[in-house]
XYZ file of C-alpha atoms in Angstrom:
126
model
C 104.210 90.874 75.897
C 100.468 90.826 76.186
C 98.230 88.663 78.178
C 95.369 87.564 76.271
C 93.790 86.785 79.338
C 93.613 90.366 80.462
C 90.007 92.228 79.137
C 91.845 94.943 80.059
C 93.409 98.026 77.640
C 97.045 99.707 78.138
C 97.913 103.150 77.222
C 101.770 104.243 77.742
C 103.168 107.719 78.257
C 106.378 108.212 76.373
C 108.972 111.067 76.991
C 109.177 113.067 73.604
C 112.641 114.161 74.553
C 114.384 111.014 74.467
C 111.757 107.951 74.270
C 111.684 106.419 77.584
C 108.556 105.035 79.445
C 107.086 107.540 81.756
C 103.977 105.917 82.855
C 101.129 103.236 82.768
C 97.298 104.203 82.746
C 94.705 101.217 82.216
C 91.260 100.633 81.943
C 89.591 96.987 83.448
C 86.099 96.145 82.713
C 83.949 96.791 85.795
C 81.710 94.891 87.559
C 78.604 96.322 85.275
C 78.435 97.324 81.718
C 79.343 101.009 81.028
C 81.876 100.805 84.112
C 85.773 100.693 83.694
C 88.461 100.664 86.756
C 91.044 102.948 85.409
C 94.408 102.381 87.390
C 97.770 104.518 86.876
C 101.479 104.385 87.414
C 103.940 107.134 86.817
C 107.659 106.451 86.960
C 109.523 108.317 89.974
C 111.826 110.484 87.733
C 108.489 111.764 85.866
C 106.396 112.666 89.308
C 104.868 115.808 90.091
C 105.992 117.217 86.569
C 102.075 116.927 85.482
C 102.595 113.736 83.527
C 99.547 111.866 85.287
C 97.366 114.509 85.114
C 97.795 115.193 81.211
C 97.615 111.674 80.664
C 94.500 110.836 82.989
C 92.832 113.826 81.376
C 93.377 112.363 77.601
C 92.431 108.878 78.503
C 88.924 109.898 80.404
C 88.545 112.115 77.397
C 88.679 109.041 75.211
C 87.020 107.279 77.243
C 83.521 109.205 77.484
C 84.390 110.331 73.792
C 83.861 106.458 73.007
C 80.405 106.851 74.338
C 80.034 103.566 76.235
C 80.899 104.495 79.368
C 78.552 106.112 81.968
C 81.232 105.584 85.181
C 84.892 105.352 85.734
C 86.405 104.845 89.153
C 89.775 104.134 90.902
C 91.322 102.630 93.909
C 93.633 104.152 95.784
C 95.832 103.035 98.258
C 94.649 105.609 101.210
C 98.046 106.269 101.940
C 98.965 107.354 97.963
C 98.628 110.895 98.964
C 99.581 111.828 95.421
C 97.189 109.579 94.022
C 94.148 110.616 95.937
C 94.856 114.708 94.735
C 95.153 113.582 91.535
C 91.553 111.875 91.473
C 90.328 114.397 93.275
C 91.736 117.498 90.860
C 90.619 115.117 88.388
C 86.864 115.773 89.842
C 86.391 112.189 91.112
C 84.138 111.719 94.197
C 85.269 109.816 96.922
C 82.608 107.351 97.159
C 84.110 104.970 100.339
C 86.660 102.808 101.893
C 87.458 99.308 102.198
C 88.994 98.834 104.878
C 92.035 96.509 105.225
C 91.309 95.206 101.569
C 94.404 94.636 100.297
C 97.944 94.034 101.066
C 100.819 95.856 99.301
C 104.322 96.311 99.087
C 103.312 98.486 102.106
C 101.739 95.682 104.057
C 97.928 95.824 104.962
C 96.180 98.813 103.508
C 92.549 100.205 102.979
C 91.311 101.282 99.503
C 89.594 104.668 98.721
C 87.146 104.456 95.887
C 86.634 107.213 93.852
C 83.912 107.667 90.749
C 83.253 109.864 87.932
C 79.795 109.491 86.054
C 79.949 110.701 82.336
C 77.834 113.555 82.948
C 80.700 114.988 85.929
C 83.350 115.733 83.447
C 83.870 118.797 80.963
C 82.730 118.353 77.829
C 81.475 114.723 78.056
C 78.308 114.061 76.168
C 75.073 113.097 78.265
C-alpha cells in the first residue's frame, strides 16, 4: 500500500532465484532543493552477501544520473556498524553526530550523518 502522504520514493531489491524481498532503499526530500536522505534496509538472510552495496550503488547512480541532485546523505544509527562501512565504502563523508537524537528499538541512540556531493562519486556529471 502506498502513502500518498509520503514525498518520498521506494526502490525494492528482489531475489532473482526465487522472488522474495531482500531489501528496502529510499530516497526523502531534504531539507533544501537538490538534497535527498537516502535510507536502507536489507533483510537478515540477505546480509553481508553484497546486496546493499549493489543496490546503494544503482540507486546513487540514478540518482545523480537524474541530474537534480547535488547531495545525498544518510543517518546512521552509530551503533549500525554495518551501516556506517557501507556509507563509508560507498565514499560518503562523515559529516557529524547528533547526539542522543533518536530513540530506537535499541533505546536512546546518536545519529552519524554522512554526505555525498554529486561531484564525489564516479562517473557523476558536474
Amino acid at each position: 500500500m502506498t502513502d500518498p502522504d509520503w514525498p518520498g520514493r521506494t526502490w525494492v531489491a528482489i531475489d532473482r532465484s526465487d522472488g522474495t524481498l531482500a531489501g528496502r532503499y529510499v530516497a526523502y526530500p531534504g531539507r533544501d532543493q537538490g538534497v535527498l536522505e537516502l535510507g536502507y534496509i536489507t533483510l537478515a538472510e540477505y546480509q553481508e552477501r553484497g546486496v546493499a552495496a549493489e543496490c546503494m550503488t544503482a540507486l546513487i547512480d540514478h540518482l545523480f544520473a537524474e541530474g537534480a541532485y547535488r547531495r545525498l546523505y544518510v543517518e546512521i544509527d552509530a551503533e549500525n556498524r554495518a551501516s556506517v562501512r557501507l556509507a563509508e565504502r560507498l565514499g560518503f563523508t562523515r559529516e557529524g553526530c547528533l547526539r542522543q537524537d533518536e530513540t530506537t528499538h535499541n533505546g536512546l541512540c546518536d545519529l552519524l550523518v554522512y554526505g555525498l556531493l554529486r561531484g564525489e562519486w564516479p562517473g557523476a556529471a558536474g
